[in-house]
């Protein structure tokens, strides 16, 4: 017992009187049980939204990008807004699994599996938008430096758009591998419990024959640590490079050096909000309240509060620098952002992203589950509008006043966006019924140090 | 050396750790230990050498870094130097700052993927691989120590019984 010491002041991360076997049973329960009506309703809605989006995508590809609301002045709007929004959401998973691993934060273990799943599913949504925006999607492989019929015609490595291709594909593939390696022991647990032959076959296949040898665990832990070390700068680089898509241009409002840290903070902010949205529902529906505790939600709210405040500082710094630069174009871009025809979007962004997270200073509010859920939705809306404000308000009034215009989305723009939300939830709902949603092997390894029953036992022994 | 192993099962990681230390102290050979989760310090207690997989990751990262430099120099500077946006591709070092993001991404890409592939190969993990754990409960809450039988089998069994095991099985070695 002494080797599992943890300071008594730390609150338990696993609530209730749990044994190793209880953890196994409770993590396997949602997979072994039958889906209830609520799941089927949610799944049907998500599937319909996905199909609607698929139809809109096919219509876009069949007819052309002209079916979107884009015009000569505003050449990037909903599509890139959605792209950046989804990539941003995709940041929390790796942050939780990698950065918190390096900082030895044990609370990550209850939530890292689902956060990583969310990351992968949302990066898939993000990737759709640039590909559709290419217009001729069948030529999408041209973004890769592969030999072609032109012999020596290669991609342009000076372009931030190409950096993005490399950053996003590295991020998606490394996150996937990180996730799957962590899943092996948990799939093995499901395999060894499976009664139905088909289930046993599937989980044998995906667990890669994991057996839990001492040497394998030693390598497993080293691999996790090194992957965390690699994924940490990777996750920071991804949104940095996404911000380069804007920052390396010469558009007033985009051409700012603050973009990389500001985008990364915003991404973490929106990602944690989405983790809260998903897990607050999941812990209830899948009966995992003992593993995803109120403390987990509180800690995520604190991260939301801090990153929201960083984003707020960035907004104000941007305004100050625009004025201080003395460049009239820059000054106008920001004045127009706040007081021009899109003032309502700016106001929505400011109130959702800067004002609303400040409620989390109150312990009562940040430990309230209903309030946390509400704020997580507000933050997601706010972060969508942040990208919309940055992209559309910087473009719609350019250097040439005769081409000033407004942007309004068509039903196709909206259809594709709703479709990606549907696709995301289709994937996430399927995941919730077939994957071990808690990293049970890792949770078992902290049961004796952070489990409520063991902590109590230790405290009474010391007194 | 006989082909027989004794599988001693434990239901607690701390009891297992003490048992591993006792068995080692009594100079018996531990063939393998199966655990449902990483037991910290078990590898040291068993006398396993440290893993060198982090070193391979570093080397793979160096390969990725070199490959990215070679690739971008070949494609942008040597084979078809173009003047893109008034920024001609005359020499590698003039263009180098624009290549930094992809140098970084490819270093990470190579290091991460090749290290994981090395891990899967070394630990014999791949799709369609049959699991070899002696008991299905070892992925749930049971810990199994396999001890090779050398000399008197009954003596070893009674020795292991005193280490807090909950079940003991004597079997032929499976591989």
PDB file of N, CA and C in Angstrom, chain B residues 55-108:
ATOM      1  N   UNK B  55      15.247   5.350 -28.103  1.00  0.00           N
ATOM      2  CA  UNK B  55      16.428   5.657 -28.933  1.00  0.00           C
ATOM      3  C   UNK B  55      16.080   5.469 -30.402  1.00  0.00           C
ATOM      4  N   UNK B  56      15.302   4.405 -30.696  1.00  0.00           N
ATOM      5  CA  UNK B  56      14.927   4.201 -32.097  1.00  0.00           C
ATOM      6  C   UNK B  56      14.085   5.376 -32.584  1.00  0.00           C
ATOM      7  N   UNK B  57      13.214   5.898 -31.706  1.00  0.00           N
ATOM      8  CA  UNK B  57      12.373   7.039 -32.105  1.00  0.00           C
ATOM      9  C   UNK B  57      13.244   8.227 -32.489  1.00  0.00           C
ATOM     10  N   UNK B  58      14.298   8.458 -31.719  1.00  0.00           N
ATOM     11  CA  UNK B  58      15.201   9.570 -32.030  1.00  0.00           C
ATOM     12  C   UNK B  58      15.852   9.356 -33.396  1.00  0.00           C
ATOM     13  N   UNK B  59      16.297   8.116 -33.628  1.00  0.00           N
ATOM     14  CA  UNK B  59      16.968   7.841 -34.904  1.00  0.00           C
ATOM     15  C   UNK B  59      15.990   7.978 -36.070  1.00  0.00           C
ATOM     16  N   UNK B  60      14.772   7.476 -35.893  1.00  0.00           N
ATOM     17  CA  UNK B  60      13.771   7.614 -36.960  1.00  0.00           C
ATOM     18  C   UNK B  60      13.468   9.090 -37.216  1.00  0.00           C
ATOM     19  N   UNK B  61      13.435   9.870 -36.162  1.00  0.00           N
ATOM     20  CA  UNK B  61      13.210  11.311 -36.312  1.00  0.00           C
ATOM     21  C   UNK B  61      14.320  11.948 -37.132  1.00  0.00           C
ATOM     22  N   UNK B  62      15.558  11.527 -36.884  1.00  0.00           N
ATOM     23  CA  UNK B  62      16.683  12.044 -37.670  1.00  0.00           C
ATOM     24  C   UNK B  62      16.526  11.668 -39.133  1.00  0.00           C
ATOM     25  N   UNK B  63      16.046  10.434 -39.392  1.00  0.00           N
ATOM     26  CA  UNK B  63      15.819   9.997 -40.776  1.00  0.00           C
ATOM     27  C   UNK B  63      14.765  10.900 -41.428  1.00  0.00           C
ATOM     28  N   UNK B  64      13.672  11.147 -40.716  1.00  0.00           N
ATOM     29  CA  UNK B  64      12.607  11.991 -41.257  1.00  0.00           C
ATOM     30  C   UNK B  64      13.092  13.399 -41.548  1.00  0.00           C
ATOM     31  N   UNK B  65      13.901  13.921 -40.646  1.00  0.00           N
ATOM     32  CA  UNK B  65      14.447  15.272 -40.819  1.00  0.00           C
ATOM     33  C   UNK B  65      15.320  15.326 -42.070  1.00  0.00           C
ATOM     34  N   UNK B  66      16.228  14.351 -42.206  1.00  0.00           N
ATOM     35  CA  UNK B  66      17.123  14.333 -43.367  1.00  0.00           C
ATOM     36  C   UNK B  66      16.324  14.136 -44.650  1.00  0.00           C
ATOM     37  N   UNK B  67      15.330  13.238 -44.590  1.00  0.00           N
ATOM     38  CA  UNK B  67      14.529  12.971 -45.783  1.00  0.00           C
ATOM     39  C   UNK B  67      13.804  14.230 -46.234  1.00  0.00           C
ATOM     40  N   UNK B  68      13.254  14.989 -45.276  1.00  0.00           N
ATOM     41  CA  UNK B  68      12.507  16.190 -45.664  1.00  0.00           C
ATOM     42  C   UNK B  68      13.437  17.210 -46.320  1.00  0.00           C
ATOM     43  N   UNK B  69      14.655  17.325 -45.797  1.00  0.00           N
ATOM     44  CA  UNK B  69      15.601  18.275 -46.393  1.00  0.00           C
ATOM     45  C   UNK B  69      15.955  17.838 -47.812  1.00  0.00           C
ATOM     46  N   UNK B  70      16.244  16.552 -47.945  1.00  0.00           N
ATOM     47  CA  UNK B  70      16.596  16.035 -49.273  1.00  0.00           C
ATOM     48  C   UNK B  70      15.437  16.245 -50.238  1.00  0.00           C
ATOM     49  N   UNK B  71      14.230  15.909 -49.801  1.00  0.00           N
ATOM     50  CA  UNK B  71      13.067  15.971 -50.677  1.00  0.00           C
ATOM     51  C   UNK B  71      12.799  17.397 -51.152  1.00  0.00           C
ATOM     52  N   UNK B  72      12.786  18.344 -50.203  1.00  0.00           N
ATOM     53  CA  UNK B  72      12.425  19.707 -50.599  1.00  0.00           C
ATOM     54  C   UNK B  72      13.526  20.346 -51.437  1.00  0.00           C
ATOM     55  N   UNK B  73      14.785  20.008 -51.113  1.00  0.00           N
ATOM     56  CA  UNK B  73      15.895  20.539 -51.918  1.00  0.00           C
ATOM     57  C   UNK B  73      15.808  20.000 -53.339  1.00  0.00           C
ATOM     58  N   UNK B  74      15.526  18.703 -53.469  1.00  0.00           N
ATOM     59  CA  UNK B  74      15.435  18.098 -54.798  1.00  0.00           C
ATOM     60  C   UNK B  74      14.273  18.684 -55.583  1.00  0.00           C
ATOM     61  N   UNK B  75      13.112  18.791 -54.963  1.00  0.00           N
ATOM     62  CA  UNK B  75      11.911  19.202 -55.698  1.00  0.00           C
ATOM     63  C   UNK B  75      11.866  20.698 -55.983  1.00  0.00           C
ATOM     64  N   UNK B  76      12.304  21.492 -55.004  1.00  0.00           N
ATOM     65  CA  UNK B  76      12.130  22.945 -55.145  1.00  0.00           C
ATOM     66  C   UNK B  76      13.358  23.634 -55.735  1.00  0.00           C
ATOM     67  N   UNK B  77      14.540  23.126 -55.413  1.00  0.00           N
ATOM     68  CA  UNK B  77      15.749  23.864 -55.782  1.00  0.00           C
ATOM     69  C   UNK B  77      16.442  23.226 -56.985  1.00  0.00           C
ATOM     70  N   UNK B  78      16.564  21.893 -56.969  1.00  0.00           N
ATOM     71  CA  UNK B  78      17.381  21.259 -58.005  1.00  0.00           C
ATOM     72  C   UNK B  78      16.605  20.965 -59.271  1.00  0.00           C
ATOM     73  N   UNK B  79      15.467  20.246 -59.131  1.00  0.00           N
ATOM     74  CA  UNK B  79      14.883  19.723 -60.354  1.00  0.00           C
ATOM     75  C   UNK B  79      14.163  20.770 -61.188  1.00  0.00           C
ATOM     76  N   UNK B  80      13.384  21.596 -60.576  1.00  0.00           N
ATOM     77  CA  UNK B  80      12.669  22.631 -61.337  1.00  0.00           C
ATOM     78  C   UNK B  80      12.557  23.877 -60.474  1.00  0.00           C
ATOM     79  N   UNK B  81      13.611  24.676 -60.403  1.00  0.00           N
ATOM     80  CA  UNK B  81      13.529  25.891 -59.601  1.00  0.00           C
ATOM     81  C   UNK B  81      12.565  26.879 -60.263  1.00  0.00           C
ATOM     82  N   UNK B  82      11.560  27.334 -59.524  1.00  0.00           N
ATOM     83  CA  UNK B  82      10.582  28.271 -60.082  1.00  0.00           C
ATOM     84  C   UNK B  82      10.607  29.568 -59.302  1.00  0.00           C
ATOM     85  N   UNK B  83      10.084  30.598 -59.932  1.00  0.00           N
ATOM     86  CA  UNK B  83       9.958  31.897 -59.276  1.00  0.00           C
ATOM     87  C   UNK B  83       8.498  32.048 -58.874  1.00  0.00           C
ATOM     88  N   UNK B  84       8.193  31.765 -57.608  1.00  0.00           N
ATOM     89  CA  UNK B  84       6.795  31.793 -57.168  1.00  0.00           C
ATOM     90  C   UNK B  84       6.558  33.055 -56.367  1.00  0.00           C
ATOM     91  N   UNK B  85       5.660  33.895 -56.840  1.00  0.00           N
ATOM     92  CA  UNK B  85       5.308  35.119 -56.133  1.00  0.00           C
ATOM     93  C   UNK B  85       6.500  36.039 -55.930  1.00  0.00           C
ATOM     94  N   UNK B  86       7.408  36.085 -56.908  1.00  0.00           N
ATOM     95  CA  UNK B  86       8.574  36.956 -56.789  1.00  0.00           C
ATOM     96  C   UNK B  86       9.607  36.455 -55.802  1.00  0.00           C
ATOM     97  N   UNK B  87       9.471  35.188 -55.407  1.00  0.00           N
ATOM     98  CA  UNK B  87      10.457  34.620 -54.491  1.00  0.00           C
ATOM     99  C   UNK B  87      11.138  33.438 -55.178  1.00  0.00           C
ATOM    100  N   UNK B  88      12.207  33.718 -55.941  1.00  0.00           N
ATOM    101  CA  UNK B  88      12.832  32.658 -56.726  1.00  0.00           C
ATOM    102  C   UNK B  88      13.515  31.605 -55.845  1.00  0.00           C
ATOM    103  N   UNK B  89      13.582  30.381 -56.352  1.00  0.00           N
ATOM    104  CA  UNK B  89      14.184  29.280 -55.609  1.00  0.00           C
ATOM    105  C   UNK B  89      15.620  29.067 -56.098  1.00  0.00           C
ATOM    106  N   UNK B  90      16.515  29.966 -55.706  1.00  0.00           N
ATOM    107  CA  UNK B  90      17.893  29.870 -56.191  1.00  0.00           C
ATOM    108  C   UNK B  90      18.759  28.963 -55.341  1.00  0.00           C
ATOM    109  N   UNK B  91      18.589  29.042 -54.026  1.00  0.00           N
ATOM    110  CA  UNK B  91      19.452  28.218 -53.182  1.00  0.00           C
ATOM    111  C   UNK B  91      18.651  27.708 -52.005  1.00  0.00           C
ATOM    112  N   UNK B  92      19.096  26.591 -51.460  1.00  0.00           N
ATOM    113  CA  UNK B  92      18.386  25.976 -50.357  1.00  0.00           C
ATOM    114  C   UNK B  92      18.312  26.911 -49.159  1.00  0.00           C
ATOM    115  N   UNK B  93      19.410  27.596 -48.875  1.00  0.00           N
ATOM    116  CA  UNK B  93      19.423  28.374 -47.633  1.00  0.00           C
ATOM    117  C   UNK B  93      18.558  29.625 -47.708  1.00  0.00           C
ATOM    118  N   UNK B  94      18.351  30.151 -48.929  1.00  0.00           N
ATOM    119  CA  UNK B  94      17.448  31.295 -49.045  1.00  0.00           C
ATOM    120  C   UNK B  94      16.001  30.862 -48.829  1.00  0.00           C
ATOM    121  N   UNK B  95      15.670  29.648 -49.255  1.00  0.00           N
ATOM    122  CA  UNK B  95      14.301  29.165 -49.107  1.00  0.00           C
ATOM    123  C   UNK B  95      14.056  28.464 -47.776  1.00  0.00           C
ATOM    124  N   UNK B  96      15.128  28.179 -47.065  1.00  0.00           N
ATOM    125  CA  UNK B  96      15.044  27.303 -45.898  1.00  0.00           C
ATOM    126  C   UNK B  96      13.962  27.674 -44.889  1.00  0.00           C
ATOM    127  N   UNK B  97      13.785  28.962 -44.539  1.00  0.00           N
ATOM    128  CA  UNK B  97      12.761  29.279 -43.536  1.00  0.00           C
ATOM    129  C   UNK B  97      11.375  28.757 -43.903  1.00  0.00           C
ATOM    130  N   UNK B  98      11.060  28.768 -45.200  1.00  0.00           N
ATOM    131  CA  UNK B  98       9.749  28.273 -45.632  1.00  0.00           C
ATOM    132  C   UNK B  98       9.668  26.758 -45.514  1.00  0.00           C
ATOM    133  N   UNK B  99      10.811  26.092 -45.397  1.00  0.00           N
ATOM    134  CA  UNK B  99      10.803  24.626 -45.333  1.00  0.00           C
ATOM    135  C   UNK B  99      10.713  24.106 -43.898  1.00  0.00           C
ATOM    136  N   UNK B 100      10.910  25.001 -42.927  1.00  0.00           N
ATOM    137  CA  UNK B 100      10.970  24.556 -41.526  1.00  0.00           C
ATOM    138  C   UNK B 100       9.703  23.801 -41.082  1.00  0.00           C
ATOM    139  N   UNK B 101       8.489  24.309 -41.378  1.00  0.00           N
ATOM    140  CA  UNK B 101       7.309  23.568 -40.905  1.00  0.00           C
ATOM    141  C   UNK B 101       7.282  22.121 -41.381  1.00  0.00           C
ATOM    142  N   UNK B 102       7.620  21.911 -42.647  1.00  0.00           N
ATOM    143  CA  UNK B 102       7.523  20.538 -43.161  1.00  0.00           C
ATOM    144  C   UNK B 102       8.685  19.691 -42.642  1.00  0.00           C
ATOM    145  N   UNK B 103       9.841  20.303 -42.407  1.00  0.00           N
ATOM    146  CA  UNK B 103      10.938  19.551 -41.769  1.00  0.00           C
ATOM    147  C   UNK B 103      10.484  19.017 -40.423  1.00  0.00           C
ATOM    148  N   UNK B 104       9.809  19.887 -39.667  1.00  0.00           N
ATOM    149  CA  UNK B 104       9.319  19.477 -38.349  1.00  0.00           C
ATOM    150  C   UNK B 104       8.277  18.381 -38.475  1.00  0.00           C
ATOM    151  N   UNK B 105       7.295  18.605 -39.357  1.00  0.00           N
ATOM    152  CA  UNK B 105       6.200  17.626 -39.471  1.00  0.00           C
ATOM    153  C   UNK B 105       6.727  16.258 -39.877  1.00  0.00           C
ATOM    154  N   UNK B 106       7.652  16.228 -40.842  1.00  0.00           N
ATOM    155  CA  UNK B 106       8.136  14.925 -41.300  1.00  0.00           C
ATOM    156  C   UNK B 106       9.007  14.244 -40.248  1.00  0.00           C
ATOM    157  N   UNK B 107       9.746  15.031 -39.447  1.00  0.00           N
ATOM    158  CA  UNK B 107      10.521  14.415 -38.356  1.00  0.00           C
ATOM    159  C   UNK B 107       9.583  13.708 -37.396  1.00  0.00           C
ATOM    160  N   UNK B 108       8.491  14.400 -37.025  1.00  0.00           N
ATOM    161  CA  UNK B 108       7.529  13.806 -36.096  1.00  0.00           C
ATOM    162  C   UNK B 108       6.850  12.598 -36.734  1.00  0.00           C
TER     163      UNK B 108
END
